[in-house]
PDB file of C-alpha atoms and ligand atoms in Angstrom:
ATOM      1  CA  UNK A  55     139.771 -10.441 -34.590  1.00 44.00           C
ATOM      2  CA  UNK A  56     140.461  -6.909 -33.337  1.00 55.00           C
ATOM      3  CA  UNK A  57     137.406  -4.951 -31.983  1.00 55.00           C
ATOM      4  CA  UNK A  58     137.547  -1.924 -33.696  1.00 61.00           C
ATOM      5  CA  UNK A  59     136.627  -3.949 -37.047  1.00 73.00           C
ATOM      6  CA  UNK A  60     133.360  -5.059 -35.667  1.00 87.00           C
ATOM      7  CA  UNK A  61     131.275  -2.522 -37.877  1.00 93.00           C
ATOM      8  CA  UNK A  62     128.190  -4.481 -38.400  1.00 92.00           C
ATOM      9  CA  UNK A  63     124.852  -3.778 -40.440  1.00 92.00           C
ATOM     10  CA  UNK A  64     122.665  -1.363 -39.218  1.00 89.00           C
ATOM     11  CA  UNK A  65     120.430  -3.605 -39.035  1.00 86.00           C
ATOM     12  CA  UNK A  66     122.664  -4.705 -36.040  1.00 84.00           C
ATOM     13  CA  UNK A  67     121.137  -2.663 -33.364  1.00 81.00           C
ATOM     14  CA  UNK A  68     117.740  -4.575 -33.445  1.00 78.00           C
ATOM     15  CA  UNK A  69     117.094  -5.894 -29.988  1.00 77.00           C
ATOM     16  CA  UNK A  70     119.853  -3.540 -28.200  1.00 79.00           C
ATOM     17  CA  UNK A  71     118.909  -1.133 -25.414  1.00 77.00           C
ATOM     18  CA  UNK A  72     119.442   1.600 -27.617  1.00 82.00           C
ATOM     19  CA  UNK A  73     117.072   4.015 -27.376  1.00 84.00           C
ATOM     20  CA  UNK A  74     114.315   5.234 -28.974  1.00 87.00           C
ATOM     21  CA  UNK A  75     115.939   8.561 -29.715  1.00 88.00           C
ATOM     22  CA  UNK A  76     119.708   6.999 -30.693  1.00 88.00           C
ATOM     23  CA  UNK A  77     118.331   4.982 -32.622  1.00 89.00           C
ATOM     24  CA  UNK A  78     116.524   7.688 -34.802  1.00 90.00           C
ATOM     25  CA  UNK A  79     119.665   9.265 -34.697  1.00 91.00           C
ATOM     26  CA  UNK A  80     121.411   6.515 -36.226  1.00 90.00           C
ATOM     27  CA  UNK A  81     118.703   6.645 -39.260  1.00 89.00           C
ATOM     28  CA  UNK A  82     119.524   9.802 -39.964  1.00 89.00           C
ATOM     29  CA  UNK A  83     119.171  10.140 -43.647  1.00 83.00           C
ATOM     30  CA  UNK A  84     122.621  12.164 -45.005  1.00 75.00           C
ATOM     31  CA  UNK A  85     124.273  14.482 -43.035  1.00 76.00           C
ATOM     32  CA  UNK A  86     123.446  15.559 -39.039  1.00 92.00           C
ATOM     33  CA  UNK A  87     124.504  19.146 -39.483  1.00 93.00           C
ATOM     34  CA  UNK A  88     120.177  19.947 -39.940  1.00 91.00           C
ATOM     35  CA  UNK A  89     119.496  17.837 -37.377  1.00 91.00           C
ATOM     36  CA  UNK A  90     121.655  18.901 -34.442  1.00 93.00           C
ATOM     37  CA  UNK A  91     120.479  22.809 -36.191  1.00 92.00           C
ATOM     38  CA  UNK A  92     117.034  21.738 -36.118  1.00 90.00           C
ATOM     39  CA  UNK A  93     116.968  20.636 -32.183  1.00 89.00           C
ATOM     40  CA  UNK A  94     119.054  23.103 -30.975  1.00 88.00           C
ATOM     41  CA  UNK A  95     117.750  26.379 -30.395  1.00 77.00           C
ATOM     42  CA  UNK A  96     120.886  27.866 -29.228  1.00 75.00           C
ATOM     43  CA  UNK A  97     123.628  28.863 -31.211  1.00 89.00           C
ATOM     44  CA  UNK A  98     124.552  25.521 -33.860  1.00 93.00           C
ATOM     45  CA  UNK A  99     128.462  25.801 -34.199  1.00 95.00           C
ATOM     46  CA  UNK A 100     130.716  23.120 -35.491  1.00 96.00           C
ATOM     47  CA  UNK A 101     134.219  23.000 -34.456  1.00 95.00           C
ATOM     48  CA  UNK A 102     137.067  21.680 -35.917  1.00 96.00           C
ATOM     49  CA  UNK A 103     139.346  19.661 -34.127  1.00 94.00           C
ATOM     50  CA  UNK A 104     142.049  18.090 -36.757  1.00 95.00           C
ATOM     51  CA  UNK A 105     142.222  18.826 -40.873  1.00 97.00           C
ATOM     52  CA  UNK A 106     145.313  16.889 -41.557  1.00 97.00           C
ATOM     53  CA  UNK A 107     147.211  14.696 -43.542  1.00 98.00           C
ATOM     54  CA  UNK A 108     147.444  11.519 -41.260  1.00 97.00           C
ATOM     55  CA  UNK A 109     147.121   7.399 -41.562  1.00 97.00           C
ATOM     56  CA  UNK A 110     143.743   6.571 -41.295  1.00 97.00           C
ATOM     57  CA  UNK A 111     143.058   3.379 -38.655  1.00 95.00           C
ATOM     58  CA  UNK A 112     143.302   0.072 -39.942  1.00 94.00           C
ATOM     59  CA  UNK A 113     139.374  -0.749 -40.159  1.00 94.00           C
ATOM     60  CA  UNK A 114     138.980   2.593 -41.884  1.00 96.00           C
ATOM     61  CA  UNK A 115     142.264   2.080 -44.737  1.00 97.00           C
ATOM     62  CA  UNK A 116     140.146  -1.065 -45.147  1.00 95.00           C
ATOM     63  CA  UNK A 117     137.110   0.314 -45.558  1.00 96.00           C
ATOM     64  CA  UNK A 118     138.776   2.532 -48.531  1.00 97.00           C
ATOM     65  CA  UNK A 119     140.897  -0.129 -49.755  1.00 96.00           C
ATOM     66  CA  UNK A 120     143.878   1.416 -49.001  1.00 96.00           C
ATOM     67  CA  UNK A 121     147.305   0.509 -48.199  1.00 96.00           C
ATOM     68  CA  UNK A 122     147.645   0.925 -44.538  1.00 94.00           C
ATOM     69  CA  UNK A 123     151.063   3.136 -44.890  1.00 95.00           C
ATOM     70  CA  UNK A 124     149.059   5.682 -47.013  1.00 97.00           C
ATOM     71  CA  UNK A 125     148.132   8.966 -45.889  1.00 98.00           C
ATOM     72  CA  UNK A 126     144.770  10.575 -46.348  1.00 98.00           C
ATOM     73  CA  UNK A 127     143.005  14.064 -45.601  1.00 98.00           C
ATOM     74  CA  UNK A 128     141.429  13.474 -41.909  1.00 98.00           C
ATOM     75  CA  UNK A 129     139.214  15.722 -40.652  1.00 97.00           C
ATOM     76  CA  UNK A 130     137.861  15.709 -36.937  1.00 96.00           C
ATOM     77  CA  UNK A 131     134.611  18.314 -36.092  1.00 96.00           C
ATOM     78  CA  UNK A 132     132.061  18.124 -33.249  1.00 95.00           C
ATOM     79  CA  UNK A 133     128.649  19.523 -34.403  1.00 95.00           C
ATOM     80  CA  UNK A 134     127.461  21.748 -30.895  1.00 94.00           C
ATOM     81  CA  UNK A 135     124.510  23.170 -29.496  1.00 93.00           C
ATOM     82  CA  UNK A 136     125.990  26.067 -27.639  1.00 91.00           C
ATOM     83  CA  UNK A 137     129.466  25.007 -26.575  1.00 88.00           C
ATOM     84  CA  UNK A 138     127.827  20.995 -25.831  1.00 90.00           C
ATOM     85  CA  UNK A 139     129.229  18.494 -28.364  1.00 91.00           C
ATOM     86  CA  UNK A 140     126.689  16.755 -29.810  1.00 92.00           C
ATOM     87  CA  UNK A 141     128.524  14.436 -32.829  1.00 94.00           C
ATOM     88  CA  UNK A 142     132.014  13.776 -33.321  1.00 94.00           C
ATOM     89  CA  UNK A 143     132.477  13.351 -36.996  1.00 96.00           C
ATOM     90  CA  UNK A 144     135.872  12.267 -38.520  1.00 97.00           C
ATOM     91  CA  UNK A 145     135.945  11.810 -42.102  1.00 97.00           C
ATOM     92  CA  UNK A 146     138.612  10.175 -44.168  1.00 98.00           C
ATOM     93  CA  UNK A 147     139.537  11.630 -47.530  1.00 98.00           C
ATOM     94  CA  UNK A 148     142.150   9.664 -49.942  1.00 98.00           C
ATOM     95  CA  UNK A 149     144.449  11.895 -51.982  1.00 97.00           C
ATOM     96  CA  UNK A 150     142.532  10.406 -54.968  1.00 96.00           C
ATOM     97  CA  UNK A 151     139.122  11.685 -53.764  1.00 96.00           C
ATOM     98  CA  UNK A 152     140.419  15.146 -53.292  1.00 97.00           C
ATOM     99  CA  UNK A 153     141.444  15.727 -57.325  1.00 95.00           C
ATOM    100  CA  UNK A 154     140.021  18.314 -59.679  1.00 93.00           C
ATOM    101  CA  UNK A 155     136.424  20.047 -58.084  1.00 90.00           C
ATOM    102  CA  UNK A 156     136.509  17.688 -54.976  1.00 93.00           C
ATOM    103  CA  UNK A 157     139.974  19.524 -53.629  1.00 94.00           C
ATOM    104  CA  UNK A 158     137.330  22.337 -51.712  1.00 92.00           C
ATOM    105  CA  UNK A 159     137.335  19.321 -49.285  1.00 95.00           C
ATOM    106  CA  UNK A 160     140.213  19.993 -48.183  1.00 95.00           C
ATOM    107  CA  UNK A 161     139.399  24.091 -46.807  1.00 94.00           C
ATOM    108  CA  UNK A 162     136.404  23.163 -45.361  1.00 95.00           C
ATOM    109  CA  UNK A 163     137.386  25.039 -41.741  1.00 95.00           C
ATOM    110  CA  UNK A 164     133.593  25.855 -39.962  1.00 95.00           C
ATOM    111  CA  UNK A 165     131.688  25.089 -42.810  1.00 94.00           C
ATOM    112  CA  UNK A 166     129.795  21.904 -42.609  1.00 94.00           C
ATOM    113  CA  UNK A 167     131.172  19.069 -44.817  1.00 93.00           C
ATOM    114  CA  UNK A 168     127.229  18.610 -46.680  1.00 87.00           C
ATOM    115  CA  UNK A 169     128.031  22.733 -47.594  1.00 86.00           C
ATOM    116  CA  UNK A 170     129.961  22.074 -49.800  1.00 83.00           C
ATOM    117  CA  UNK A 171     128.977  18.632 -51.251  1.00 81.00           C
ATOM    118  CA  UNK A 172     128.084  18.198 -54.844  1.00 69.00           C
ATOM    119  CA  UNK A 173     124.315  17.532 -55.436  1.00 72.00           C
ATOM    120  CA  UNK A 174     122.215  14.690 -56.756  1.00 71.00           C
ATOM    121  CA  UNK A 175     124.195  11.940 -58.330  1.00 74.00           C
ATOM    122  CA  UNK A 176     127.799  12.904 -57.878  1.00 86.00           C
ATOM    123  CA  UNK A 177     127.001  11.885 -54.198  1.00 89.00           C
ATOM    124  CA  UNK A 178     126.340   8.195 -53.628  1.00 90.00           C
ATOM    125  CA  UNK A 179     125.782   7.021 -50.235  1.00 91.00           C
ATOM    126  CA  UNK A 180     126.891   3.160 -49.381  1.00 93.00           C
ATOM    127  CA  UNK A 181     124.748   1.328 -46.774  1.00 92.00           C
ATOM    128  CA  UNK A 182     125.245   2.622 -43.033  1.00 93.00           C
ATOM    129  CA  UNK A 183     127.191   0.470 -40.654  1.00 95.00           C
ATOM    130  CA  UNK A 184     127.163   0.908 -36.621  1.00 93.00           C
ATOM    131  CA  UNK A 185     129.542  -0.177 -33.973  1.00 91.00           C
ATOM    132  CA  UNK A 186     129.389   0.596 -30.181  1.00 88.00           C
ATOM    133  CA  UNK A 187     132.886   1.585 -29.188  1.00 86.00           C
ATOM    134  CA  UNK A 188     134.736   0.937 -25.942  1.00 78.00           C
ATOM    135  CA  UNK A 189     135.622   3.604 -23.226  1.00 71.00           C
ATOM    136  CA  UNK A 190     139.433   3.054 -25.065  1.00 74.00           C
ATOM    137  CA  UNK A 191     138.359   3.306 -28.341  1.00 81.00           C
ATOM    138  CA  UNK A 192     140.609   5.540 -30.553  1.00 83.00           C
ATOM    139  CA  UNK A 193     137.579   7.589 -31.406  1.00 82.00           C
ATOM    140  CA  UNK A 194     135.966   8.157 -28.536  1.00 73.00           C
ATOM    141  CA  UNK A 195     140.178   9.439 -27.183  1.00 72.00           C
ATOM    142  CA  UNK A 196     139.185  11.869 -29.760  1.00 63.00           C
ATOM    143  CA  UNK A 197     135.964  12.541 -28.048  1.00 62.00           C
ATOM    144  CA  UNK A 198     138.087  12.913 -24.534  1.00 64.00           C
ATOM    145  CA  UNK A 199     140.613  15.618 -25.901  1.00 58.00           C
ATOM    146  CA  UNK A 200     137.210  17.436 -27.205  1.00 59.00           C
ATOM    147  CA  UNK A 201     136.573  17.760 -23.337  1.00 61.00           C
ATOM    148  CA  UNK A 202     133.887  14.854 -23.417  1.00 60.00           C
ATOM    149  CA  UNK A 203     132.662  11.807 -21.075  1.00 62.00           C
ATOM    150  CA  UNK A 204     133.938   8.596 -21.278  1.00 57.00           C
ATOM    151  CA  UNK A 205     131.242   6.548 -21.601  1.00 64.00           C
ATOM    152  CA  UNK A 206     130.050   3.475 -24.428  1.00 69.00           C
ATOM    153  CA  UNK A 207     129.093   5.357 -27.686  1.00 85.00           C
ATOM    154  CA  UNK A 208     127.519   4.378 -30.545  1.00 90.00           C
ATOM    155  CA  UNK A 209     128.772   5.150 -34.234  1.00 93.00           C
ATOM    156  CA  UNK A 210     127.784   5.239 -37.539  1.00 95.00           C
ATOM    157  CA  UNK A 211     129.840   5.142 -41.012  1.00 96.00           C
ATOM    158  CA  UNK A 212     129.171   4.981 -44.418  1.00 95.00           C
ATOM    159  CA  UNK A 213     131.737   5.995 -47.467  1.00 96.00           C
ATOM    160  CA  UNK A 214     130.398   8.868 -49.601  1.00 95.00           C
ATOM    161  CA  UNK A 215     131.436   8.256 -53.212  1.00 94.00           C
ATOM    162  CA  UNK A 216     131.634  11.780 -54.965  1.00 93.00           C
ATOM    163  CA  UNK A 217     132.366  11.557 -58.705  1.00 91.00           C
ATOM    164  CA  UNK A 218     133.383   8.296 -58.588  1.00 92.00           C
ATOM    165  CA  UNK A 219     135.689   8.419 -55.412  1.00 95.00           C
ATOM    166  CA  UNK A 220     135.020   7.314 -51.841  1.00 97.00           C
ATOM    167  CA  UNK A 221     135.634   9.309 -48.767  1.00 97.00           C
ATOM    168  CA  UNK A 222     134.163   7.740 -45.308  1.00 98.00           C
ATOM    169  CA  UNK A 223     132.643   9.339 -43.343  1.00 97.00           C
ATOM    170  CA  UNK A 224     132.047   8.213 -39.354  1.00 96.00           C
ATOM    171  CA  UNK A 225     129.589  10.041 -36.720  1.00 96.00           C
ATOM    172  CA  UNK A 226     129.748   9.415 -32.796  1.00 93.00           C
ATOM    173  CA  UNK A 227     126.721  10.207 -30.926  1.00 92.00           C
ATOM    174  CA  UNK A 228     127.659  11.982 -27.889  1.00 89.00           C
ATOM    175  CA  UNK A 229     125.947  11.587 -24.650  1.00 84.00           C
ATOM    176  CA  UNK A 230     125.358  15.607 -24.433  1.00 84.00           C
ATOM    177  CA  UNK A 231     123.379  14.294 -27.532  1.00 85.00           C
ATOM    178  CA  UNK A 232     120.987  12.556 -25.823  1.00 77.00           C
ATOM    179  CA  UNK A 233     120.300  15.006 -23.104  1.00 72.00           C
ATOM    180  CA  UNK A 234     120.421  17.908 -25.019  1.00 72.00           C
ATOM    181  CA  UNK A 235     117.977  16.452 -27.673  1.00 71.00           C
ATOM    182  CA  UNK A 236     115.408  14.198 -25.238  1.00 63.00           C
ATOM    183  CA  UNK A 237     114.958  17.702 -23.601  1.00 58.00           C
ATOM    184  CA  UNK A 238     114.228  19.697 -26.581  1.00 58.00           C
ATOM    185  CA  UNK A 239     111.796  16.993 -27.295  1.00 55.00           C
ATOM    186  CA  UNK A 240     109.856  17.695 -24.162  1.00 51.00           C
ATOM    187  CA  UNK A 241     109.602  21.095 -24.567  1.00 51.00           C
ATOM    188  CA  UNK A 242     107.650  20.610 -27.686  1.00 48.00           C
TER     189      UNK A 242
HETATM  190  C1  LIG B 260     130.926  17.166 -40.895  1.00 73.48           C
HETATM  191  C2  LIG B 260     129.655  17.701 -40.722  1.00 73.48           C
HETATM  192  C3  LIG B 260     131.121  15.799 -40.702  1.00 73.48           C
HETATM  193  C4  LIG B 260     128.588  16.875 -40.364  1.00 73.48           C
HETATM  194  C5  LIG B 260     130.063  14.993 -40.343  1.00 73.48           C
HETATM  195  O1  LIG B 260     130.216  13.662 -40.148  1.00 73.48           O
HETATM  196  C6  LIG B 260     128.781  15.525 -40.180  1.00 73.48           C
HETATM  197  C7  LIG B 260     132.066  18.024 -41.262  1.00 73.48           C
HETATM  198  C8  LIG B 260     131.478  13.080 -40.376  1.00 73.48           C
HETATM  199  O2  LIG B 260     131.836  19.216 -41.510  1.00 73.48           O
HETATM  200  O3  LIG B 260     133.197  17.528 -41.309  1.00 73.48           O
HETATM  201  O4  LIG B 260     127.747  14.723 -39.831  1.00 73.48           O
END
C-alpha cells in the first residue's frame, strides 16, 4: 500500500520519540492560529502560499470521498512567528462545501481559516489522524518551496464538516516550530 495513506489514529504516536512539546502540539484542540499567536511574541503573520482550484492527492480525495479526477478549492498557508514558518496548513475544500454562506472560504487571503468559521454546531470536528511524512513527501515539497528544511515531519488531519459538508483540513509541524516554541517556553 502506498505510504502517503498511512494516516493512523492519533492514538498512533504512543511510544514514538515524539516529543513532549510535538506531541502537545498534535492535541491541539481546533485551530493553531492562537497557539502559534499565543507563543510568539513577535509579529504572528500567516502567509498564503496556493488558493486554487486543483486535484486534491489521492489519500486526501479519499478522505472526502471524492472522485479522484475532481477538483476542489486548495488552500496552502504557513502560520509564522516573524518571517519563521511554524505550520504548514493545506486545506481541501469540495465545490459542494463551498455553496450558499460557506463560499467566504474561498476569499480567505491573510485571514486565518477559524476567522471566518461558523460557530458552535455548524462546525463538527471528526477524530484527528497523524502521519510522519518522508523527506519526499508531497507536503513537506510544499514545505521546501516555502523556503523550509527537509527533515521527517509530523502531521495532523481531521475533516471539518460545516453545515453538513466536509472540508479537510491537514497541519505540518515545522521544525522552526519546535525551536521557536521550546524557547519561548524557557523564557517563561
Ligand atoms: C489555516 C489557519 C489553516 C490555521 C490551518 O490548518 C490552520 C488557514 C490547515 O487560514 O488556512 O491551522
Amino acid at each position: 500500500m502506498n505510504r502517503h495513506f498511512n494516516w493512523r489514529p492519533r492514538q498512533a504516536i504512543i511510544g514514538t520519540q515524539l516529543s513532549p512539546l510535538l506531541k502537545s502540539w498534535l492535541d491541539t484542540p481546533d485551530s493553531l492560529t492562537a497557539r502559534v499567536k499565543e507563543n510568539c511574541r513577535q509579529c504572528f503573520s500567516l502567509r498564503v502560499h496556493a488558493e486554487a482550484w486543483q486535484r486534491p492527492y489521492v489519500d486526501e480525495a479519499r478522505r472526502l470521498q471524492m472522485p479522484l479526477w475532481q477538483e476542489a478549492w486548495v488552500r496552502v498557508i504557513t502560520l509564522r512567528c516573524g518571517d519563521v514558518p511554524w505550520v504548514l496548513g493545506r486545506t481541501v475544500m469540495p465545490r459542494d462545501s463551498l455553496r450558499g454562506r460557506r463560499s467566504r472560504l474561498r476569499s480567505l487571503g491573510t485571514r486565518p481559516l477559524g476567522s471566518v468559521l461558523f460557530t458552535g454546531r455548524e462546525v463538527v470536528r471528526s477524530a484527528i489522524e497523524v502521519r510522519r511524512l518522508e523527506a519526499d513527501d508531497p507536503l513537506v515539497g510544499e514545505h521546501r518551496a516555502a523556503g523550509g528544511k527537509p527533515l521527517p515531519l509530523w502531521a495532523r488531519r481531521s475533516t471539518l464538516a460545516i453545515l453538513g459538508e466536509p472540508i479537510l483540513v491537514t497541519e505540518v509541524f515545522l521544525p522552526e516550530l519546535e525551536y521557536g516554541a521550546a524557547y519561548r517556553q524557557d523564557l517563561d
